[in-house]
Amino acid sequence: MPNRSSGPRVGLFVTCLADMFRPSVAFATVKLLEQAGCQVEVPERQTCCGQPAFNSGDRKTTADIARQTIDAFDGYEYVVGPSGSCIGMLHYYPEVFDPSDRYYQRALELKNRSFEITSFLFDVIGMDSLQEQLKQLQFNHKVTYHDSCSGLRQLGIKQQPRELLAQVEGVELEEMEEAETCCGFGGTFCVKYPEISNRMVSNKTDYISNTGAHTVLGGDLGCLLNMAGKLKREGKTIEARHIVEVLAGMTDIPAIGEADYDLAQQL
Amino acid sequence: MQINTPFFKQRAHDALHDANLQKALGNLKAGFPEKRAIAVSRMPEFEELRNQGRDLKNHIMEHLDLYLEQFEAKVIENGGHVHWARTTDDANQIILDICKQVDAKTVTKGKSMVTEEIGLNDFLEANGIQPVETDLGEYILQLRHDHPSHIIAPAIHLNLEDVSEAFHANHHRPKSMDPAVLMQEAREVLREKFVAADVGITGANFCVAESGSTIIVTNEGNGDLTQTLPKTHIVVTSIEKVVPTLEDMTLFLRLLARSATGQEFSVYNTLSTGPRREGDQDGPENFHVVLVDNGRSEMVGTEFQDMLRCIRCSACMNHCPVYGAVGGHSYGWVYPGPMGSVLTPQMIGIEKGGMLPNASTFCGKCESVCPVKIPLPKLMRHWREDEFEKHLQPKAARYGLAGWAFLAKRPALYKPYTRMASWLMKTWAGKNGRIKKLPLAGGWTDWRDMPAPQGKTFMQAWKEQQKAGEQP
Ligand code: SF4
């Protein structure tokens, strides 16, 4: 259903992991944005933010992808995505170009209008316009929240998801020890140094279990796939979800790594 | 020191399976990071201090030649000597020559990472001079023919049992597991060495240009005996340690103690300003400063200049989840942790040191605690760029990246490809919602399940939904 509201035009940055692994996270993001009065569009020419190239030292590919993304999101008032890591990568684009490059200014300008979803809702839209919708939700579980590294340390996302969650009826937030410590995903790190990554994610699942939470929530699918995959391998029943699923009232969808689920049924 | 950096992965594997080491590393977290957090919380202006520290160091690096020359002139004015060592070999030779001039048989040493960097102990021994480490941690390591695994707590990888055994084997006294007894034992043994030494070698935390002073910061007091009892004191340090004034130095002392150990101030802050003057109670007759370059001046003016701000506080490694998992020896050379992952490739070459800047998730914790705000992840990324340009990364990684890049730059191809990949993985997973073993993804599925995709890609599902919405 196309949205005809008169609010800001927002380009959705889908992110590769939401695109491939968990489209419901992107749908939940759209729903939240529309509820907040935005007109949401999904630019066709987006692929990945370019982080794999950036972190592998491939400057040329990074710049190519940055240009493609800057072009794809030209003209939107805001660019919003369900990941601190990918939006954080968009914020690195100015570093990719020489200040004399004509894309440099455009990169700066994209940086200023791109937001991770919880930060967009809380910092840009504001609680006043959201409270009513959020108050109607219910999620009767103890949850714990993992702070993903880029969101936390690059974008300063800490209280935003917590403030939003606090509005949802039934949510009991129990903070885990070392919530701010990396889960060991790190993009290609987890396959380049699997044993170290495994130690880091094992520490993380211990901290998660110690809270007695029913669900671990987070804002980045990379970390969530990593933590969910480890929890499953350890035979633990703790569920893992992206926070937007709770905020959009889409928790009837099986949690990450849970039983088979056919996307088509829901749409 | 032998370079084992290329074996990082194997060493990390061994470290992860070493129960004793893991126990020792467990103590690290409870120690430094928590103490630092308390110290920082007690100082509201800490953030402002970090900015000042960063800016001052940047200023120094812009005028490094100027401050070094001023420092040299002052040392000479005070009656001391300054030696410039471009390479590690130069540094060792200079130190040996000084030792020979005074006919030295034994030298005592305060804790110094620069002397580890230049491999001084092995060099002196090979030339018939016996170095004796006097920092307790370093002393234990010397008895065990071991090397530091941490820049301020060199023996952090050891447990009490290891220390007790090393003392028993070397001191020929009854074995004890009482730390107080062991400490006393070390004191007694070392006291003789202090008195007998011909030369005392220390490092320096800072060199003060306006006064020609060097300072060492310790918590044991061994450094004071090392530098005041022998007739000759040699300070071995590196060029980026220079600061303009004594007041500037105090800014860094405040940052250093809090960042390192969570102390407001270290126990001993000892300044050395030239040799003993007439009427002085103590001090050496000869005072030498050896200023080591070893690749540092090449960093000035490059993207790695930021690294020269480092004040060797160790906060980055204390907070690093990779260091915390595998310990300092896994890094395979002198400097471990995030600061080592930036410095090591500079000093031994990216060809040998390339493993280190790759062994990071870029979680950014190190940068967030660094007292002089060094952008460590960014600098590690610069090394990866260097590697990429020199085609040093493993073939599989390079081809994988190239294949991915080809698709990511072509949205029209990317979409069908991702659709197919999602569908394949979902089909592979069957009804389970997750995959236990995925070909080519062993790095993932050896250790954790792979949650299955939901089926369609979002781009596909969105398009279908939009189409359906347009129909009347
Ligand atoms: S890089 Fe920063 S945190 Fe690490 S030792 Fe140097 S000054 Fe300390």
XYZ file of C-alpha atoms and ligand atoms in Angstrom:
747
model
C 0.000 0.000 0.000
C 1.719 3.196 -1.118
C 1.931 5.801 1.544
C 0.365 9.159 0.804
C 1.353 11.036 3.891
C 2.889 14.450 3.625
C 5.759 13.750 6.006
C 9.417 13.666 4.981
C 10.469 11.533 2.045
C 12.686 8.800 3.403
C 14.860 6.456 1.353
C 15.130 3.059 3.025
C 18.647 1.676 3.156
C 17.723 -1.989 3.265
C 21.189 -3.424 4.160
C 22.370 -6.695 2.588
C 21.695 -8.822 5.607
C 18.106 -7.664 6.013
C 17.650 -8.054 2.264
C 18.957 -11.603 2.147
C 18.349 -13.054 5.591
C 15.532 -11.210 7.242
C 13.349 -9.064 5.008
C 10.876 -8.800 7.877
C 13.362 -6.438 9.558
C 13.178 -4.121 6.565
C 9.386 -4.386 6.477
C 9.250 -3.571 10.173
C 11.446 -0.531 9.514
C 9.106 0.623 6.745
C 6.140 0.177 9.051
C 7.739 2.246 11.797
C 8.692 4.988 9.377
C 5.211 5.132 7.905
C 3.649 5.206 11.340
C 5.887 8.164 12.028
C 4.379 9.896 9.021
C 7.203 9.406 6.527
C 6.803 8.628 2.860
C 9.048 5.640 2.404
C 10.698 4.673 -0.848
C 13.166 1.933 -1.622
C 15.702 3.074 -4.224
C 16.275 0.324 -6.767
C 19.963 0.950 -7.315
C 21.170 0.191 -3.800
C 23.170 -2.938 -3.021
C 25.603 -2.984 -0.121
C 27.118 -0.082 1.828
C 30.610 -1.203 0.775
C 31.905 -2.085 4.202
C 33.519 -5.396 3.135
C 35.666 -3.491 0.646
C 36.387 -0.636 3.050
C 37.555 -2.946 5.817
C 39.585 -5.084 3.411
C 41.554 -2.047 2.304
C 40.076 -1.892 -1.194
C 39.726 1.849 -1.586
C 38.709 1.835 -5.217
C 35.773 -0.527 -4.809
C 34.723 1.354 -1.684
C 34.648 4.606 -3.630
C 32.743 3.003 -6.524
C 30.091 1.658 -4.182
C 29.955 4.914 -2.242
C 29.254 6.817 -5.477
C 26.559 4.340 -6.428
C 24.907 4.695 -3.019
C 25.173 8.479 -3.011
C 23.496 8.570 -6.443
C 20.821 6.079 -5.432
C 19.823 8.154 -2.409
C 19.977 11.518 -4.067
C 17.075 13.806 -3.186
C 15.694 12.038 -0.125
C 15.249 14.148 2.917
C 16.479 11.278 5.065
C 18.125 7.925 4.555
C 17.256 5.379 7.216
C 18.347 1.784 7.731
C 18.043 -0.943 10.377
C 21.763 -1.152 11.149
C 24.245 1.025 12.999
C 27.062 -0.662 11.146
C 25.791 0.022 7.596
C 24.615 3.533 8.378
C 27.969 4.021 10.090
C 29.596 3.044 6.798
C 27.585 5.741 5.016
C 29.018 8.139 7.584
C 32.533 7.089 6.527
C 31.955 8.034 2.892
C 33.507 11.509 3.209
C 36.767 9.801 4.251
C 36.717 7.817 1.037
C 36.943 10.848 -1.238
C 39.509 13.515 -1.681
C 38.015 16.892 -0.703
C 38.505 17.986 -4.317
C 36.329 15.114 -5.596
C 32.841 16.252 -6.561
C 31.433 13.357 -4.532
C 33.065 14.617 -1.352
C 30.463 17.300 -0.654
C 27.671 14.938 -1.575
C 29.126 12.335 0.786
C 29.165 14.873 3.620
C 25.638 15.816 2.868
C 24.506 12.149 2.780
C 26.205 11.638 6.132
C 24.170 14.451 7.646
C 20.847 13.003 6.569
C 21.370 9.269 7.153
C 20.233 7.655 10.389
C 19.996 4.295 12.019
C 16.324 3.539 12.669
C 16.156 3.832 16.470
C 18.177 7.009 16.385
C 15.952 8.391 13.606
C 12.802 7.624 15.576
C 14.094 8.967 18.857
C 16.363 11.833 17.800
C 14.605 13.080 14.645
C 10.942 12.143 14.926
C 10.828 12.456 18.695
C 9.051 10.546 21.394
C 5.939 12.745 21.400
C 4.846 11.540 17.993
C 5.631 7.898 18.702
C 4.393 7.275 22.183
C 0.800 6.630 21.265
C 1.639 3.891 18.759
C 4.222 2.255 20.989
C 1.927 2.214 23.996
C -0.475 -0.044 22.128
C 2.152 -2.758 21.795
C 2.721 -5.673 24.059
C 5.713 -7.951 24.476
C 5.475 -9.802 27.757
C 9.046 -10.914 28.130
C 12.257 -10.236 29.903
C 14.714 -8.953 27.310
C 18.349 -7.918 27.235
C 19.950 -5.526 24.754
C 23.252 -5.934 22.934
C 24.894 -2.657 21.947
C 26.486 -3.152 18.557
C 29.878 -1.524 18.187
C 29.414 0.911 15.292
C 26.021 2.053 16.461
C 27.291 2.614 19.980
C 30.736 4.079 19.466
C 30.462 5.669 16.044
C 26.859 6.883 16.069
C 26.302 7.257 19.815
C 23.303 4.948 19.982
C 22.717 3.832 23.535
C 19.608 5.220 25.158
C 17.500 5.505 21.992
C 16.548 1.809 21.686
C 16.065 1.582 25.442
C 13.764 4.601 25.582
C 11.685 3.214 22.739
C 11.470 -0.240 24.297
C 10.431 1.221 27.626
C 7.170 2.336 26.008
C 6.187 -1.206 25.042
C 3.939 -2.855 27.596
C 5.291 -5.997 29.214
C 8.930 -5.478 28.244
C 11.246 -5.982 31.184
C 14.802 -4.939 30.300
C 17.573 -6.692 32.190
C 20.985 -5.340 31.234
C 23.668 -7.948 30.634
C 27.232 -7.681 31.834
C 29.482 -6.216 29.116
C 26.571 -5.186 26.902
C 28.994 -2.886 25.093
C 31.604 -5.532 24.315
C 31.897 -6.754 20.745
C 30.124 -10.062 19.991
C 32.943 -11.192 17.707
C 31.080 -10.874 14.403
C 33.192 -8.131 12.832
C 32.150 -8.803 9.228
C 34.800 -10.991 7.637
C 36.599 -11.266 11.002
C 34.296 -14.116 12.033
C 35.452 -16.272 9.143
C 39.053 -15.041 9.033
C 39.646 -15.664 12.742
C 36.872 -18.134 13.585
C 38.352 -19.402 16.833
C 38.795 -15.952 18.344
C 35.387 -14.921 17.103
C 33.967 -18.039 18.693
C 35.490 -17.166 22.042
C 34.025 -13.688 21.863
C 30.541 -14.859 20.948
C 30.683 -17.586 23.612
C 31.442 -14.931 26.223
C 28.518 -12.957 24.870
C 26.033 -15.840 25.023
C 27.137 -16.478 28.623
C 26.388 -12.887 29.539
C 23.055 -13.128 27.755
C 22.071 -16.342 29.556
C 23.092 -14.929 32.915
C 20.343 -12.328 32.666
C 17.656 -14.984 32.420
C 16.198 -13.099 29.462
C 13.707 -14.689 27.114
C 14.931 -12.624 24.159
C 18.108 -10.808 23.233
C 17.465 -7.713 21.156
C 19.850 -5.654 19.084
C 20.020 -3.215 16.232
C 22.332 -5.023 13.814
C 21.612 -8.241 11.987
C 25.278 -9.202 11.725
C 25.609 -9.415 15.496
C 22.162 -10.954 15.855
C 22.848 -13.750 13.342
C 26.114 -14.423 15.155
C 24.575 -14.491 18.638
C 21.459 -16.400 17.519
C 23.610 -18.950 15.697
C 25.735 -19.491 18.794
C 22.745 -19.699 21.145
C 21.213 -22.342 18.876
C 24.439 -24.306 18.641
C 24.671 -24.285 22.424
C 21.141 -25.632 22.582
C 19.847 -22.576 24.398
C 16.238 -21.507 23.987
C 16.846 -17.768 24.234
C 15.447 -15.999 21.194
C 17.145 -13.273 19.189
C 15.377 -10.475 17.383
C 16.025 -7.127 15.816
C 14.512 -4.388 17.976
C 12.341 -3.092 15.110
C 10.374 -6.347 15.168
C 9.257 -5.530 18.700
C 8.669 -1.842 18.004
C 6.610 -2.624 14.901
C 4.605 -5.316 16.680
C 5.906 -8.047 14.387
C 6.920 -10.601 16.983
C 4.550 -13.251 15.670
C 7.229 -13.965 13.065
C 9.595 -16.714 14.278
C 12.752 -15.350 15.930
C 16.131 -15.484 14.182
C 17.150 -19.053 13.424
C 13.830 -20.429 14.634
C 11.625 -22.755 12.664
C 10.915 -22.428 8.985
C 8.969 -19.398 8.006
C 7.495 -18.461 4.716
C 7.719 -14.767 4.172
C 4.960 -14.827 1.591
C 2.331 -15.799 4.176
C 2.813 -12.580 6.060
C 2.631 -10.110 3.250
C 63.557 -10.621 19.402
C 62.388 -13.378 17.124
C 59.480 -12.430 14.908
C 56.575 -14.849 15.246
C 53.903 -12.536 13.955
C 53.098 -14.589 10.821
C 52.042 -17.437 13.137
C 49.439 -15.336 14.906
C 46.612 -17.754 14.122
C 48.408 -20.816 15.428
C 49.581 -18.958 18.512
C 46.068 -17.690 19.143
C 44.786 -21.248 18.813
C 47.321 -22.464 21.377
C 46.516 -19.562 23.681
C 42.798 -20.302 23.577
C 43.546 -23.873 24.683
C 46.018 -22.926 27.417
C 44.051 -23.169 30.646
C 46.694 -21.417 32.757
C 46.932 -18.510 30.389
C 43.167 -18.195 30.226
C 43.044 -18.075 34.008
C 45.671 -15.337 34.053
C 43.848 -13.356 31.360
C 40.668 -13.617 33.392
C 42.332 -11.487 36.075
C 43.199 -8.777 33.599
C 39.656 -7.656 33.048
C 38.825 -7.414 36.699
C 42.020 -5.440 37.169
C 42.774 -2.633 34.773
C 39.503 -1.737 33.002
C 37.460 -1.525 36.170
C 40.063 0.560 37.959
C 40.354 2.868 34.986
C 36.589 3.313 34.845
C 36.503 4.355 38.502
C 39.405 6.775 38.104
C 37.811 8.352 35.039
C 34.434 8.674 36.710
C 36.109 10.609 39.509
C 37.483 13.164 37.102
C 34.791 15.065 35.214
C 37.353 16.883 33.082
C 39.007 13.688 31.872
C 37.533 14.030 28.392
C 38.875 17.557 28.130
C 42.260 16.316 29.284
C 42.247 13.717 26.494
C 41.601 16.435 23.950
C 44.443 18.491 25.358
C 46.732 15.464 25.300
C 45.858 14.759 21.692
C 46.339 18.363 20.603
C 49.612 18.791 22.444
C 51.044 15.605 20.979
C 49.952 16.709 17.519
C 51.757 19.979 18.060
C 54.891 18.151 19.191
C 54.890 15.884 16.138
C 54.646 18.933 13.897
C 57.770 20.332 15.555
C 59.515 17.141 16.542
C 62.939 18.208 15.241
C 62.765 21.444 17.151
C 61.930 19.882 20.514
C 64.439 17.075 20.087
C 67.220 19.533 19.382
C 66.226 21.630 22.356
C 66.228 18.500 24.510
C 69.666 17.506 23.237
C 71.115 20.947 23.915
C 69.768 20.918 27.469
C 71.102 17.444 28.237
C 74.539 18.522 27.061
C 74.306 21.732 29.055
C 73.564 19.612 32.128
C 76.714 17.583 31.493
C 75.096 14.560 29.856
C 75.406 12.966 26.421
C 72.807 12.349 23.710
C 73.151 9.599 21.108
C 70.991 9.279 18.021
C 70.197 5.752 16.901
C 68.491 5.399 13.558
C 68.233 1.595 13.714
C 68.064 -1.049 16.419
C 71.608 -2.122 15.535
C 72.844 1.428 15.966
C 71.171 1.610 19.361
C 72.661 -1.659 20.599
C 76.130 -0.699 19.419
C 75.965 2.704 21.100
C 74.916 1.117 24.395
C 77.609 -1.540 24.156
C 80.257 1.079 23.472
C 79.263 3.051 26.549
C 79.341 -0.113 28.648
C 82.801 -0.962 27.315
C 84.106 2.530 28.054
C 83.382 1.988 31.742
C 84.466 -1.627 31.605
C 81.056 -2.888 32.663
C 80.465 -6.526 33.640
C 76.883 -6.294 34.819
C 74.128 -3.809 34.123
C 70.864 -3.439 35.972
C 67.795 -2.548 33.976
C 64.550 -0.810 34.765
C 61.496 -1.742 32.766
C 61.752 -0.547 29.179
C 59.831 -1.654 26.099
C 62.281 0.140 23.806
C 65.064 -2.149 25.009
C 62.778 -5.085 24.151
C 62.226 -3.526 20.753
C 65.947 -3.350 20.045
C 66.648 -6.758 21.614
C 69.189 -5.317 24.016
C 69.451 -8.151 26.542
C 70.424 -10.783 23.986
C 72.883 -8.396 22.398
C 74.603 -7.536 25.680
C 74.807 -11.169 26.721
C 76.319 -12.100 23.377
C 78.959 -9.480 24.115
C 79.809 -10.745 27.559
C 77.778 -8.310 29.622
C 75.168 -9.601 32.027
C 71.927 -7.576 32.069
C 69.769 -7.947 35.169
C 66.120 -6.940 35.009
C 65.021 -5.261 38.239
C 61.324 -4.728 37.609
C 59.715 -7.688 39.367
C 57.724 -8.788 36.341
C 60.677 -8.427 34.000
C 62.922 -10.219 36.495
C 60.555 -13.201 36.588
C 60.502 -13.264 32.800
C 64.271 -13.141 32.620
C 64.544 -16.141 34.934
C 62.127 -18.009 32.680
C 63.767 -16.869 29.405
C 60.401 -15.399 28.576
C 59.235 -12.103 27.066
C 56.663 -9.502 28.127
C 53.097 -10.174 27.030
C 51.866 -6.746 28.086
C 53.548 -3.354 27.945
C 53.061 -2.366 31.594
C 52.351 -5.711 33.266
C 54.922 -7.822 31.443
C 54.268 -11.077 33.308
C 50.485 -10.884 33.249
C 50.345 -14.229 31.442
C 51.839 -16.010 34.458
C 50.222 -17.336 37.608
C 51.667 -17.454 41.133
C 52.653 -21.084 40.624
C 54.864 -20.140 37.654
C 56.624 -17.469 39.696
C 57.139 -19.766 42.626
C 58.712 -22.395 40.390
C 60.994 -19.920 38.625
C 62.267 -18.589 41.973
C 62.777 -22.029 43.410
C 64.761 -23.161 40.371
C 66.991 -20.070 40.338
C 67.375 -18.934 43.932
C 67.906 -22.357 45.496
C 65.698 -21.528 48.427
C 62.658 -23.393 49.805
C 59.660 -23.186 47.536
C 56.986 -20.741 48.613
C 53.547 -19.811 47.358
C 53.281 -16.747 49.563
C 53.527 -13.565 47.459
C 55.040 -11.641 50.386
C 57.779 -14.233 50.832
C 58.490 -14.254 47.106
C 58.668 -10.481 47.049
C 61.138 -10.460 49.925
C 63.203 -13.097 48.181
C 63.357 -11.013 45.007
C 64.353 -7.959 47.041
C 67.227 -9.742 48.683
C 68.554 -11.219 45.474
C 68.197 -7.972 43.553
C 69.750 -5.811 46.243
C 73.116 -7.439 45.636
C 72.749 -6.852 41.926
C 71.929 -3.181 42.396
C 75.087 -2.628 44.392
C 77.291 -4.627 42.043
C 76.094 -3.079 38.775
C 78.448 -0.930 36.725
C 75.760 0.569 34.544
C 72.052 1.193 35.064
C 69.776 1.246 32.048
C 66.256 2.635 32.185
C 63.689 3.728 29.689
C 61.864 7.043 29.827
C 58.187 7.807 29.749
C 58.877 11.370 28.665
C 61.833 13.560 27.762
C 61.427 17.197 28.722
C 62.880 19.631 26.188
C 63.010 22.729 28.396
C 65.068 21.056 31.133
C 66.790 18.118 29.429
C 65.161 15.777 31.970
C 63.875 12.284 31.456
C 61.262 10.734 33.690
C 60.359 7.199 34.619
C 57.032 6.298 36.129
C 56.905 3.128 38.211
C 55.119 1.549 41.128
C 58.026 -0.454 42.474
C 60.867 1.969 42.998
C 63.339 -0.391 41.363
C 63.993 2.179 38.678
C 65.356 4.648 41.229
C 67.972 2.208 42.461
C 68.802 1.232 38.900
C 69.565 4.778 37.888
C 71.155 6.240 41.006
C 73.476 3.504 42.301
C 75.713 2.672 39.307
C 78.274 5.162 38.094
C 76.738 5.294 34.647
C 73.086 5.777 33.785
C 71.920 5.136 30.228
C 68.399 6.184 29.300
C 67.188 4.247 26.270
C 64.120 5.816 24.787
C 62.515 6.805 21.510
C 62.177 10.109 19.718
C 58.409 10.575 20.094
C 58.686 10.741 23.898
C 59.770 14.361 23.914
C 57.468 16.990 25.440
C 58.138 20.744 25.513
C 57.873 21.610 29.212
C 57.622 20.100 32.668
C 54.078 21.350 32.864
C 53.221 19.565 29.629
C 54.687 16.439 31.145
C 52.303 16.642 34.080
C 49.331 16.634 31.712
C 50.518 13.296 30.347
C 51.293 11.929 33.802
C 47.695 12.547 34.793
C 46.415 10.840 31.669
C 48.885 7.989 31.903
C 48.286 6.867 35.482
C 44.508 6.901 35.143
C 44.481 5.157 31.771
C 47.013 2.523 32.747
C 46.256 1.391 36.267
C 43.408 3.617 37.376
C 45.737 5.428 39.777
C 45.527 9.152 40.153
C 49.267 9.244 40.142
C 51.878 6.525 39.894
C 53.858 5.763 43.045
C 57.292 6.824 41.785
C 57.753 9.611 39.272
C 61.500 10.027 39.000
C 63.160 12.740 36.981
C 66.781 12.507 35.839
C 68.475 15.715 34.868
C 72.088 15.122 33.903
C 74.808 13.495 36.019
C 75.421 14.149 39.693
C 76.348 17.763 40.422
C 78.586 18.977 43.155
C 76.816 18.707 46.448
C 74.240 16.177 45.160
C 73.546 13.336 47.586
C 73.444 10.709 44.873
C 73.222 10.138 41.150
C 75.444 8.745 38.410
C 78.718 10.192 37.273
C 77.850 9.714 33.618
C 74.478 10.353 32.074
C 73.614 9.179 28.552
C 70.400 9.334 26.563
C 70.010 7.075 23.531
C 67.214 8.291 21.266
C 65.950 5.460 19.096
C 64.204 6.127 15.805
C 63.606 2.664 14.296
C 61.022 3.755 11.739
C 59.344 6.459 13.792
C 60.570 9.457 11.824
C 59.197 7.812 8.676
C 55.746 7.968 10.240
C 55.844 11.733 10.569
C 53.799 13.339 7.841
C 52.021 10.094 6.923
C 48.654 8.693 7.903
C 50.480 6.854 10.709
C 51.689 10.031 12.421
C 48.759 9.775 14.852
C 50.364 6.643 16.284
C 53.326 8.675 17.523
C 51.005 10.190 20.125
C 51.012 6.881 22.007
C 52.092 7.197 25.648
C 52.242 3.407 26.178
C 49.514 3.302 28.803
C 48.166 -0.111 27.696
C 44.496 0.886 27.956
C 43.889 -0.241 24.374
C 45.010 -3.802 25.061
C 43.359 -3.932 28.476
C 40.027 -3.234 26.823
C 40.546 -5.232 23.632
C 38.375 -8.361 23.377
C 40.881 -9.986 21.014
C 43.819 -9.349 23.366
C 41.641 -10.545 26.241
C 40.992 -13.814 24.416
C 44.479 -14.665 23.167
C 46.932 -12.679 25.324
C 50.001 -10.728 24.269
C 52.306 -13.523 23.123
C 49.964 -14.483 20.303
C 50.890 -11.243 18.575
C 54.348 -12.669 18.050
C 56.544 -9.649 18.640
C 57.249 -6.913 21.190
C 54.115 -4.779 21.139
C 50.757 -6.551 21.520
C 47.148 -5.461 21.328
C 45.745 -2.671 19.166
C 48.763 -0.362 19.530
C 50.995 -3.275 18.520
C 48.810 -4.047 15.536
C 49.584 -0.559 14.240
C 53.237 -0.275 15.327
C 54.500 -3.752 14.546
C 53.985 -3.603 10.755
C 55.849 -0.294 10.770
C 58.818 -1.838 12.544
C 59.051 -5.319 11.029
C 57.309 -4.674 7.699
C 53.740 -5.296 6.610
C 54.830 -8.484 4.823
C 55.563 -10.090 8.186
C 53.201 -8.076 10.358
C 50.071 -8.185 8.204
C 48.222 -10.688 10.379
C 47.933 -8.167 13.207
C 45.947 -5.285 11.696
C 43.573 -7.904 10.318
C 42.940 -9.469 13.714
C 40.397 -6.860 14.731
C 36.641 -6.577 14.516
C 37.047 -2.775 14.467
C 34.826 -2.663 17.519
C 36.404 0.670 18.385
C 36.756 0.062 22.114
C 40.491 0.803 21.989
C 40.000 4.203 20.406
C 37.285 5.030 22.921
C 39.674 4.575 25.862
C 42.931 5.833 24.350
C 44.059 8.842 26.423
C 45.401 10.625 23.339
C 42.536 9.548 21.055
C 44.542 7.609 18.523
C 42.160 6.308 15.844
C 43.548 2.781 16.125
C 40.948 1.026 13.926
C 41.462 3.583 11.189
C 45.216 3.052 11.312
C 44.771 -0.720 11.177
C 42.574 -0.151 8.147
C 45.380 1.847 6.535
C 47.617 -1.182 6.911
C 44.985 -3.308 5.226
C 44.964 -0.795 2.373
C 48.710 -1.123 2.130
C 48.360 -4.913 2.040
C 45.632 -4.717 -0.564
C 47.743 -2.513 -2.805
C 50.684 -4.879 -2.480
C 48.489 -7.961 -3.099
C 49.548 -9.467 0.205
C 46.190 -10.822 1.319
C 45.490 -14.545 0.845
C 44.253 -15.447 -2.634
C 40.927 -16.819 -1.449
C 40.144 -13.564 0.344
C 41.174 -11.483 -2.660
C 39.106 -13.433 -5.169
C 36.170 -13.564 -2.797
C 36.272 -9.815 -2.405
C 36.661 -9.239 -6.142
C 33.667 -11.471 -6.924
C 31.527 -9.741 -4.336
C 32.651 -6.305 -5.573
C 31.745 -7.195 -9.155
C 28.163 -7.902 -8.069
C 27.826 -5.096 -5.552
C 28.693 -2.575 -8.249
C 25.982 -3.935 -10.563
C 22.551 -3.683 -8.928
C 20.893 -5.422 -11.885
C 23.057 -8.509 -11.373
C 23.224 -8.240 -7.609
C 19.501 -8.689 -7.166
C 19.039 -12.017 -8.996
C 22.209 -13.271 -7.357
C 21.042 -12.479 -3.831
C 17.623 -13.928 -4.624
C 19.257 -17.165 -5.657
C 21.607 -17.260 -2.665
C 18.750 -16.673 -0.220
C 16.627 -19.309 -1.857
C 19.463 -21.842 -1.880
C 20.259 -21.319 1.791
C 16.647 -21.540 2.787
C 16.220 -24.753 0.773
C 19.395 -26.165 2.336
C 18.066 -25.386 5.806
C 14.787 -27.181 5.146
C 12.263 -26.853 7.936
C 14.796 -26.100 10.640
C 15.216 -22.399 10.263
C 18.959 -22.844 10.559
C 21.891 -24.546 8.920
C 24.288 -26.783 10.812
C 26.862 -27.134 8.088
C 27.292 -24.972 5.051
C 29.897 -25.681 2.353
C 32.479 -22.876 2.026
C 31.277 -21.332 5.273
C 33.067 -23.630 7.714
C 34.515 -20.615 9.489
C 30.962 -19.876 10.539
C 29.257 -23.260 10.833
C 32.112 -25.039 12.632
C 31.235 -22.931 15.636
C 27.666 -21.741 15.294
C 24.502 -22.399 13.353
C 23.696 -20.246 10.380
C 20.200 -18.823 10.755
C 18.336 -19.490 7.508
C 17.049 -16.684 5.305
C 13.321 -16.123 5.266
C 13.140 -17.050 1.581
C 12.586 -14.107 -0.674
C 14.874 -11.130 -0.581
C 13.384 -7.901 0.668
C 13.887 -6.246 -2.724
C 11.878 -9.009 -4.368
C 9.129 -9.083 -1.741
C 8.867 -5.297 -1.708
C 8.468 -5.149 -5.456
C 5.737 -7.763 -5.379
C 3.977 -5.931 -2.605
C 4.145 -2.611 -4.458
C 2.735 -4.236 -7.594
C -0.106 -5.833 -5.662
C -0.838 -2.457 -4.087
C -1.111 -0.750 -7.455
C -3.760 -3.147 -8.722
C -7.267 -1.836 -8.212
S 47.525 3.485 21.711
Fe 46.523 4.817 23.217
S 45.578 3.353 24.632
Fe 47.099 2.184 23.473
S 48.948 2.280 24.708
Fe 49.064 3.985 23.269
S 48.199 5.723 24.368
Fe 47.583 3.895 25.490
